[in-house]
XYZ file of C-alpha atoms in Angstrom:
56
model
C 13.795 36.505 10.082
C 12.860 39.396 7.548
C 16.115 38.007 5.223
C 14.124 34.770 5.061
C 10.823 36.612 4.712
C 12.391 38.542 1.783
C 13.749 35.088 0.441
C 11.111 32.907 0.339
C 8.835 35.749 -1.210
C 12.029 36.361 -4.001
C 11.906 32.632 -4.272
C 7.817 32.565 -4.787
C 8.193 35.608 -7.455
C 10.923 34.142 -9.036
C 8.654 30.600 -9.664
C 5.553 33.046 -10.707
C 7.634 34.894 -13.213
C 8.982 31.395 -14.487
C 5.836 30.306 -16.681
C 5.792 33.674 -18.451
C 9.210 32.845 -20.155
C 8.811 32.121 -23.776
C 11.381 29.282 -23.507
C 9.646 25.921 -22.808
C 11.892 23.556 -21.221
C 12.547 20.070 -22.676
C 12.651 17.454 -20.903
C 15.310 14.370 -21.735
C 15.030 11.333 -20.978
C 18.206 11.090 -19.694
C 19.275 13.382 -17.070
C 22.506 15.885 -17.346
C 24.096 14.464 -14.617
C 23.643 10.839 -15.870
C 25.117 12.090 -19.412
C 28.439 12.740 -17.491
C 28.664 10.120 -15.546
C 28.275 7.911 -18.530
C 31.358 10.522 -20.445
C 33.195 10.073 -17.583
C 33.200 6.406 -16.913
C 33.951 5.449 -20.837
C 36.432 8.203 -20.810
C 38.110 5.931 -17.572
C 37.524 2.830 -18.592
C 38.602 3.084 -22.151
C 42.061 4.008 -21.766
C 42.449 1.481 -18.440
C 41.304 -1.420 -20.961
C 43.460 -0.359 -23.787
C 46.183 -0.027 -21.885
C 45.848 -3.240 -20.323
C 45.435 -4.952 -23.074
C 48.359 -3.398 -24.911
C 50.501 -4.014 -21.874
C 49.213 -8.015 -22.385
């Protein structure tokens, strides 16, 4: 129980400390996550129809 204690209050600090960073974060319209799946699906897809049609 004090291990949780002593997380969630780490966790709290850590989220108070956060707005004093000079960094601002940008926010994308697109998320990460969504960027990759997008790279990874042309980088699949491409190939497989090339291929295919070169094997044609």
């Amino acid at each position: 129980m004090l291990y949780q204690a002593n997380h969630f209050e780490g966790v709290r600090h850590a989220t108070r400390q956060d707005h004093l960073l000079p960094v601002e974060r940008v926010e994308y319209p697109v998320a990460p996550y969504e960027l990759w799946a997008l790279a990874a699906i042309f980088l699949v897809a491409v190939p497989t129809i090339v291929g295919l049609w070169w094997l044609s």
